[in-house]
Amino acid sequence: INQQVESLAGRHHSRPGAGWVLRALQYYCIAAAKRSIMSDEERGGATAPGVFRWAFNAASWDPTQEEWIKASQCVQPEEKERIGRFMFKLDAKLAMIGRLLLRKAASEMLGIPSSQVRLGRTKRNKPVVLNEIPADSAFANLNINVTHHGRYVLLAADPKYLCGVDIMDVADLPSFSSDVPAFIRDFEKQFTGGEWRAIMEQAEDSLKLEQFYRTWCLKESFIKATGIGLLLELRLLDFQQDPSEFNASRDTGRIEQGTRVRVGERDAVHWRFHVSYVDASHVAAVALGPKEDATKDGSDVIVVSERVAEAMSEEEEAHRRVVFSHLAFADIIDSLTPVPAHEGCDDPGYWTTFCKKRVKTKQQG
């Protein structure tokens, strides 16, 4: 691979951006070769192609000018403009990394350069890949979802099933709240009686807040997977969690899988939920369900199917119980190429605008 890339570099060195593109090609090919000889354990158990669980700590990333410009070159123009309008640096970083992760995942799933990936959003704001995918492709029903809260941006992707992800900082008590009971009481109507009892029976306020966020995280992951968004009354979702796994799942690297949900009067028997901790204070939930339960764009009706064409087998679920891999910025950007609209455009003004953004304080969320 190295010899081929060096040969290409020699022939195309005079073309703008050729060096960066070729280095990205080199990285992508070598990374693919390494993955092909890894054991299941080395891959984090990701034996199903297109099953990704990625985490990035945006709060600890202090981008250089070169990094921020390269990042901006790899997102679509409308997304670059949207990110540029954020008031706070952290919000801009979270949004930028989210778009880069989407492009990286779609590129790897479709086997095309990231510059050819076309992303869009549904009317309910769920990210979708707009590229045409053959109906007989293993990725014909690919689902990609991103989320962020606290320090992290997460991506979860699946080639076959509906996929939603959410993350919460379980220690985050908003500054406008005087104490935990006062804060969570404002949301009581969003929980079923069983969910609320599971929250309030925790011995300490910190555990009440943690259970509150775990359950909220599950609700968000489900509505993001279906694509219905916040139109759904959250109280219609009744999550049953296994109390025996509550403490054990705090260990990063362990995935809780005993959670089930009832939607209205119907058990969502074909849905699977994986709860894990990205670090000691950030809990993540991934929801996986049948494609029949996808909300039609623009609809406000949730569908839970009793019968589906393909129910998830135990083996398939085992291949999807994957811990989140922590990525560095180089892991993301080195596999991406500039979109045509930005190729060869440094845009130093975009960096200047970023530097002028404010640093968010605790009081500002």
Short mmCIF file of C-alpha atoms in Angstrom, two decimals:
data_model
loop_
_atom_site.label_atom_id
_atom_site.label_comp_id
_atom_site.label_asym_id
_atom_site.label_seq_id
_atom_site.Cartn_x
_atom_site.Cartn_y
_atom_site.Cartn_z
CA ILE A 1 0.00 0.00 0.00
CA ASN A 2 2.81 2.41 0.90
CA GLN A 3 4.56 1.79 -2.44
CA GLN A 4 1.36 2.36 -4.42
CA VAL A 5 0.58 5.61 -2.60
CA GLU A 6 4.13 6.90 -3.09
CA SER A 7 3.86 6.12 -6.79
CA LEU A 8 0.56 8.02 -7.03
CA ALA A 9 2.05 10.93 -5.09
CA GLY A 10 4.92 11.15 -7.57
CA ARG A 11 2.54 11.40 -10.51
CA HIS A 12 0.04 13.83 -8.96
CA HIS A 13 2.15 15.94 -6.59
CA SER A 14 1.34 19.16 -8.44
CA ARG A 15 -2.43 18.88 -8.02
CA PRO A 16 -3.94 21.03 -5.19
CA GLY A 17 -4.67 18.94 -2.11
CA ALA A 18 -3.26 15.78 -3.69
CA GLY A 19 -0.89 15.06 -0.81
CA TRP A 20 -3.64 15.17 1.81
CA VAL A 21 -5.99 13.04 -0.29
CA LEU A 22 -3.32 10.41 -0.88
CA ARG A 23 -2.37 10.31 2.80
CA ALA A 24 -6.04 9.78 3.66
CA LEU A 25 -6.20 6.95 1.10
CA GLN A 26 -3.09 5.42 2.63
CA TYR A 27 -4.56 5.63 6.14
CA TYR A 28 -7.89 4.13 5.03
CA CYS A 29 -6.31 1.18 3.21
CA ILE A 30 -3.88 0.33 6.00
CA ALA A 31 -6.60 0.63 8.65
CA ALA A 32 -8.84 -1.69 6.62
CA ALA A 33 -6.00 -4.19 6.27
CA LYS A 34 -5.33 -4.11 10.02
CA ARG A 35 -9.02 -4.64 10.84
CA SER A 36 -9.16 -7.65 8.54
CA ILE A 37 -6.62 -9.56 10.65
CA MET A 38 -7.80 -8.43 14.10
CA SER A 39 -9.50 -10.84 16.46
CA ASP A 40 -13.05 -10.18 17.63
CA GLU A 41 -11.69 -9.05 21.01
CA GLU A 42 -9.29 -6.57 19.39
CA ARG A 43 -12.17 -5.08 17.42
CA GLY A 44 -14.26 -4.73 20.55
CA GLY A 45 -16.55 -7.53 19.36
CA ALA A 46 -17.65 -5.66 16.20
CA THR A 47 -17.92 -8.71 13.98
CA ALA A 48 -20.84 -7.33 11.95
CA PRO A 49 -19.68 -5.04 9.12
CA GLY A 50 -20.99 -1.52 9.51
CA VAL A 51 -21.65 -1.75 13.26
CA PHE A 52 -19.86 1.26 14.75
CA ARG A 53 -19.75 2.65 18.29
CA TRP A 54 -17.48 5.72 18.43
CA ALA A 55 -16.86 8.30 21.15
CA PHE A 56 -14.92 11.56 21.00
CA ASN A 57 -14.09 13.83 23.93
CA ALA A 58 -14.75 17.24 22.38
CA ALA A 59 -14.17 19.15 25.61
CA SER A 60 -10.52 18.07 25.78
CA TRP A 61 -9.89 18.83 22.08
CA ASP A 62 -8.18 22.20 21.63
CA PRO A 63 -8.01 22.44 17.82
CA THR A 64 -5.15 24.11 16.03
CA GLN A 65 -5.83 26.35 13.07
CA GLU A 66 -4.81 23.57 10.69
CA GLU A 67 -7.14 21.07 12.39
CA TRP A 68 -10.14 23.41 12.41
CA ILE A 69 -9.65 24.39 8.77
CA LYS A 70 -9.23 20.75 7.69
CA ALA A 71 -12.36 19.82 9.61
CA SER A 72 -14.36 22.60 7.97
CA GLN A 73 -13.22 21.45 4.52
CA CYS A 74 -14.66 17.98 5.12
CA VAL A 75 -18.27 18.98 5.87
CA GLN A 76 -20.95 20.16 3.49
CA PRO A 77 -21.21 23.95 2.97
CA GLU A 78 -24.56 24.30 4.75
CA GLU A 79 -23.20 22.42 7.77
CA LYS A 80 -20.05 24.51 7.86
CA GLU A 81 -22.20 27.65 7.88
CA ARG A 82 -24.46 26.27 10.62
CA ILE A 83 -21.49 25.33 12.82
CA GLY A 84 -20.00 28.78 12.32
CA ARG A 85 -23.09 30.39 13.86
CA PHE A 86 -22.70 28.76 17.27
CA MET A 87 -21.98 31.22 20.06
CA PHE A 88 -19.80 28.93 22.18
CA LYS A 89 -16.64 27.07 21.24
CA LEU A 90 -17.72 23.79 22.81
CA ASP A 91 -21.02 23.77 20.90
CA ALA A 92 -19.15 24.38 17.64
CA LYS A 93 -16.70 21.56 18.41
CA LEU A 94 -19.47 19.12 19.32
CA ALA A 95 -21.37 19.91 16.11
CA MET A 96 -18.26 19.71 13.92
CA ILE A 97 -17.16 16.34 15.29
CA GLY A 98 -20.68 14.99 14.93
CA ARG A 99 -20.73 15.79 11.21
CA LEU A 100 -17.24 14.38 10.69
CA LEU A 101 -18.19 11.11 12.42
CA LEU A 102 -21.27 10.81 10.21
CA ARG A 103 -19.15 11.23 7.08
CA LYS A 104 -16.53 8.76 8.32
CA ALA A 105 -19.15 6.11 9.09
CA ALA A 106 -21.00 6.52 5.79
CA SER A 107 -17.72 6.44 3.87
CA GLU A 108 -16.63 3.19 5.49
CA MET A 109 -20.04 1.54 5.12
CA LEU A 110 -20.46 2.46 1.44
CA GLY A 111 -16.80 2.01 0.50
CA ILE A 112 -16.53 5.46 -1.10
CA PRO A 113 -14.38 8.53 -0.30
CA SER A 114 -15.99 10.77 2.29
CA SER A 115 -15.99 13.62 -0.24
CA GLN A 116 -18.65 11.68 -2.19
CA VAL A 117 -20.94 11.16 0.80
CA ARG A 118 -24.14 13.22 0.72
CA LEU A 119 -25.87 13.73 4.05
CA GLY A 120 -29.29 15.17 4.76
CA ARG A 121 -31.89 15.30 7.51
CA THR A 122 -35.47 14.12 7.81
CA LYS A 123 -38.21 16.57 8.78
CA ARG A 124 -37.66 15.38 12.36
CA ASN A 125 -33.92 16.13 12.05
CA LYS A 126 -32.64 12.54 11.94
CA PRO A 127 -29.45 12.31 9.82
CA VAL A 128 -29.78 10.28 6.62
CA VAL A 129 -27.43 9.26 3.82
CA LEU A 130 -28.71 10.55 0.48
CA ASN A 131 -26.43 8.47 -1.75
CA GLU A 132 -28.22 5.85 -3.82
CA ILE A 133 -27.67 2.39 -2.34
CA PRO A 134 -28.57 -0.76 -4.31
CA ALA A 135 -31.56 -2.59 -2.83
CA ASP A 136 -29.56 -5.83 -2.60
CA SER A 137 -26.68 -4.15 -0.72
CA ALA A 138 -25.87 -5.29 2.82
CA PHE A 139 -26.13 -1.58 3.74
CA ALA A 140 -29.46 -0.85 2.03
CA ASN A 141 -31.02 0.00 5.40
CA LEU A 142 -28.00 1.67 6.98
CA ASN A 143 -28.79 3.81 10.00
CA ILE A 144 -26.39 6.36 11.49
CA ASN A 145 -27.08 8.47 14.55
CA VAL A 146 -25.07 10.96 16.61
CA THR A 147 -25.57 12.58 19.99
CA HIS A 148 -23.70 14.78 22.41
CA HIS A 149 -23.92 15.88 26.02
CA GLY A 150 -21.34 16.95 28.54
CA ARG A 151 -17.88 16.33 27.11
CA TYR A 152 -18.67 13.70 24.49
CA VAL A 153 -19.92 13.19 20.97
CA LEU A 154 -21.11 9.64 20.20
CA LEU A 155 -21.93 7.85 16.98
CA ALA A 156 -23.80 4.58 16.62
CA ALA A 157 -24.37 2.95 13.24
CA ASP A 158 -26.01 -0.22 12.00
CA PRO A 159 -26.26 -1.65 8.47
CA LYS A 160 -29.62 -3.36 8.99
CA TYR A 161 -31.65 -2.13 11.96
CA LEU A 162 -33.02 1.22 13.10
CA CYS A 163 -30.42 2.78 15.35
CA GLY A 164 -30.61 5.60 17.88
CA VAL A 165 -28.09 6.75 20.47
CA ASP A 166 -28.13 9.15 23.38
CA ILE A 167 -25.65 10.15 26.08
CA MET A 168 -26.06 12.00 29.36
CA ASP A 169 -23.67 13.27 32.01
CA VAL A 170 -25.25 11.63 35.07
CA ALA A 171 -23.60 14.10 37.45
CA ASP A 172 -24.87 17.20 35.63
CA LEU A 173 -27.21 19.17 37.89
CA PRO A 174 -28.13 22.35 36.00
CA SER A 175 -27.06 25.55 37.73
CA PHE A 176 -30.64 26.88 37.75
CA SER A 177 -31.74 24.04 40.07
CA SER A 178 -31.25 24.24 43.81
CA ASP A 179 -31.18 20.49 44.39
CA VAL A 180 -31.79 17.13 42.70
CA PRO A 181 -35.40 16.53 43.84
CA ALA A 182 -36.43 20.00 42.70
CA PHE A 183 -34.82 19.47 39.29
CA ILE A 184 -36.21 16.02 38.47
CA ARG A 185 -39.69 16.83 39.86
CA ASP A 186 -40.26 19.14 36.88
CA PHE A 187 -40.03 16.10 34.59
CA GLU A 188 -42.21 13.67 36.55
CA LYS A 189 -44.99 13.73 33.95
CA GLN A 190 -42.58 12.39 31.32
CA PHE A 191 -42.17 9.09 33.23
CA THR A 192 -44.49 6.19 33.94
CA GLY A 193 -45.30 5.21 37.51
CA GLY A 194 -42.83 2.33 37.44
CA GLU A 195 -40.04 4.46 36.00
CA TRP A 196 -40.62 7.18 38.59
CA ARG A 197 -40.57 4.71 41.48
CA ALA A 198 -37.26 3.30 40.20
CA ILE A 199 -35.85 6.83 40.31
CA MET A 200 -37.20 7.89 43.68
CA GLU A 201 -36.37 4.65 45.51
CA GLN A 202 -32.64 5.32 45.08
CA ALA A 203 -31.05 5.96 48.47
CA GLU A 204 -29.05 9.08 47.59
CA ASP A 205 -29.78 12.18 45.52
CA SER A 206 -26.80 11.45 43.26
CA LEU A 207 -28.24 7.99 42.49
CA LYS A 208 -31.69 9.48 41.86
CA LEU A 209 -30.14 11.85 39.33
CA GLU A 210 -28.22 9.02 37.71
CA GLN A 211 -31.30 6.80 37.36
CA PHE A 212 -33.24 9.79 36.02
CA TYR A 213 -30.65 10.34 33.29
CA ARG A 214 -30.34 6.62 32.47
CA THR A 215 -34.07 6.39 31.84
CA TRP A 216 -34.17 9.67 29.93
CA CYS A 217 -31.29 8.41 27.81
CA LEU A 218 -33.25 5.26 26.90
CA LYS A 219 -36.32 7.27 25.90
CA GLU A 220 -34.22 9.57 23.70
CA SER A 221 -32.44 6.66 22.02
CA PHE A 222 -35.78 5.09 21.07
CA ILE A 223 -37.37 8.22 19.61
CA LYS A 224 -34.16 9.02 17.71
CA ALA A 225 -34.07 5.51 16.25
CA THR A 226 -37.68 5.65 15.05
CA GLY A 227 -37.22 9.18 13.74
CA ILE A 228 -40.36 10.57 15.37
CA GLY A 229 -38.45 13.08 17.46
CA LEU A 230 -39.89 14.90 20.46
CA LEU A 231 -43.45 14.81 19.09
CA LEU A 232 -43.96 11.57 20.99
CA GLU A 233 -45.20 11.92 24.55
CA LEU A 234 -42.35 10.35 26.51
CA ARG A 235 -44.72 8.93 29.11
CA LEU A 236 -45.98 6.50 26.44
CA LEU A 237 -42.62 4.73 26.67
CA ASP A 238 -42.43 2.49 29.74
CA PHE A 239 -38.91 1.14 30.23
CA GLN A 240 -38.30 -1.84 32.47
CA GLN A 241 -34.69 -2.00 33.62
CA ASP A 242 -32.99 -4.80 35.54
CA PRO A 243 -32.04 -3.35 38.96
CA SER A 244 -29.35 -6.01 39.40
CA GLU A 245 -27.43 -4.55 36.45
CA PHE A 246 -27.60 -0.96 37.66
CA ASN A 247 -24.34 -1.01 39.61
CA ALA A 248 -22.51 -3.49 37.40
CA SER A 249 -23.09 -1.47 34.24
CA ARG A 250 -21.12 1.45 35.70
CA ASP A 251 -17.97 -0.44 34.76
CA THR A 252 -16.79 0.99 31.45
CA GLY A 253 -16.58 -1.84 28.97
CA ARG A 254 -19.66 -3.65 30.28
CA ILE A 255 -22.93 -3.50 28.37
CA GLU A 256 -26.30 -3.82 30.09
CA GLN A 257 -28.77 -5.62 27.84
CA GLY A 258 -31.76 -6.58 29.99
CA THR A 259 -33.87 -3.48 29.31
CA ARG A 260 -37.22 -3.78 27.55
CA VAL A 261 -39.87 -1.20 26.63
CA ARG A 262 -43.62 -1.07 26.39
CA VAL A 263 -45.06 1.50 23.98
CA GLY A 264 -48.57 2.44 24.98
CA GLU A 265 -50.36 -0.89 25.37
CA ARG A 266 -47.93 -2.95 23.32
CA ASP A 267 -44.64 -4.61 24.21
CA ALA A 268 -41.91 -3.69 21.73
CA VAL A 269 -40.63 -7.27 21.61
CA HIS A 270 -38.36 -6.71 18.61
CA TRP A 271 -36.39 -3.85 20.15
CA ARG A 272 -33.03 -4.18 21.90
CA PHE A 273 -31.34 -1.65 24.20
CA HIS A 274 -27.68 -1.56 25.19
CA VAL A 275 -26.69 0.67 28.11
CA SER A 276 -23.05 1.36 28.90
CA TYR A 277 -20.80 3.97 30.46
CA VAL A 278 -18.39 5.88 28.24
CA ASP A 279 -16.56 7.00 31.35
CA ALA A 280 -17.37 7.15 35.06
CA SER A 281 -20.02 9.88 34.66
CA HIS A 282 -21.37 9.56 31.10
CA VAL A 283 -24.02 6.92 30.40
CA ALA A 284 -24.99 5.97 26.84
CA ALA A 285 -27.98 4.08 25.44
CA VAL A 286 -28.22 2.50 22.00
CA ALA A 287 -31.65 1.47 20.67
CA LEU A 288 -31.95 -1.06 17.85
CA GLY A 289 -35.23 -1.99 16.18
CA PRO A 290 -36.84 -3.36 13.03
CA LYS A 291 -37.06 -1.19 9.94
CA GLU A 292 -40.86 -1.63 9.93
CA ASP A 293 -41.04 0.65 12.98
CA ALA A 294 -39.48 3.66 11.25
CA THR A 295 -41.69 6.74 11.46
CA LYS A 296 -42.71 8.01 8.04
CA ASP A 297 -41.21 11.43 7.39
CA GLY A 298 -43.57 14.09 8.66
CA SER A 299 -45.76 11.64 10.59
CA ASP A 300 -46.48 11.95 14.31
CA VAL A 301 -47.57 8.31 14.72
CA ILE A 302 -45.34 5.73 16.37
CA VAL A 303 -45.53 2.16 15.05
CA VAL A 304 -44.53 -0.93 17.04
CA SER A 305 -44.80 -4.05 14.91
CA GLU A 306 -45.93 -7.40 16.26
CA ARG A 307 -44.54 -9.20 13.21
CA VAL A 308 -41.47 -8.22 11.24
CA ALA A 309 -39.75 -9.63 8.18
CA GLU A 310 -36.50 -10.23 10.06
CA ALA A 311 -36.33 -10.29 13.84
CA MET A 312 -32.89 -9.79 15.40
CA SER A 313 -31.36 -13.14 16.29
CA GLU A 314 -29.28 -13.74 19.42
CA GLU A 315 -26.18 -14.02 17.25
CA GLU A 316 -26.93 -10.71 15.53
CA GLU A 317 -27.44 -8.99 18.86
CA ALA A 318 -24.18 -10.45 20.19
CA HIS A 319 -22.39 -8.85 17.24
CA ARG A 320 -23.95 -5.51 18.20
CA ARG A 321 -23.00 -5.52 21.87
CA VAL A 322 -20.02 -3.31 21.18
CA VAL A 323 -18.33 -0.93 23.60
CA PHE A 324 -17.71 2.61 22.43
CA SER A 325 -14.22 3.12 20.99
CA HIS A 326 -12.58 6.39 22.00
CA LEU A 327 -11.23 8.14 18.90
CA ALA A 328 -8.56 10.80 18.64
CA PHE A 329 -8.98 13.66 16.18
CA ALA A 330 -6.39 12.07 13.87
CA ASP A 331 -8.46 8.86 13.79
CA ILE A 332 -11.27 10.88 12.28
CA ILE A 333 -9.67 13.48 10.03
CA ASP A 334 -7.01 11.24 8.50
CA SER A 335 -9.71 9.08 6.92
CA LEU A 336 -11.63 12.02 5.40
CA THR A 337 -11.20 14.04 2.22
CA PRO A 338 -12.42 17.60 1.48
CA VAL A 339 -15.80 17.98 -0.16
CA PRO A 340 -15.52 19.44 -3.68
CA ALA A 341 -16.92 22.83 -2.62
CA HIS A 342 -14.05 23.34 -0.14
CA GLU A 343 -11.10 21.64 -1.85
CA GLY A 344 -8.06 23.91 -1.79
CA CYS A 345 -9.93 26.58 0.23
CA ASP A 346 -8.19 27.46 3.51
CA ASP A 347 -10.72 30.14 4.62
CA PRO A 348 -8.65 31.70 7.45
CA GLY A 349 -11.67 33.79 8.40
CA TYR A 350 -13.45 30.66 9.61
CA TRP A 351 -10.62 30.10 12.10
CA THR A 352 -10.77 33.72 13.24
CA THR A 353 -14.51 33.38 13.85
CA PHE A 354 -13.94 30.23 15.90
CA CYS A 355 -11.29 31.91 18.05
CA LYS A 356 -13.73 34.70 18.89
CA LYS A 357 -16.38 32.31 20.19
CA ARG A 358 -17.07 32.35 23.91
CA VAL A 359 -16.10 29.69 26.43
CA LYS A 360 -19.18 28.21 28.05
CA THR A 361 -19.44 28.44 31.83
CA LYS A 362 -21.37 26.14 34.13
CA GLN A 363 -24.11 28.74 34.46
CA GLN A 364 -24.51 28.82 30.67
CA GLY A 365 -25.20 25.10 30.45
#
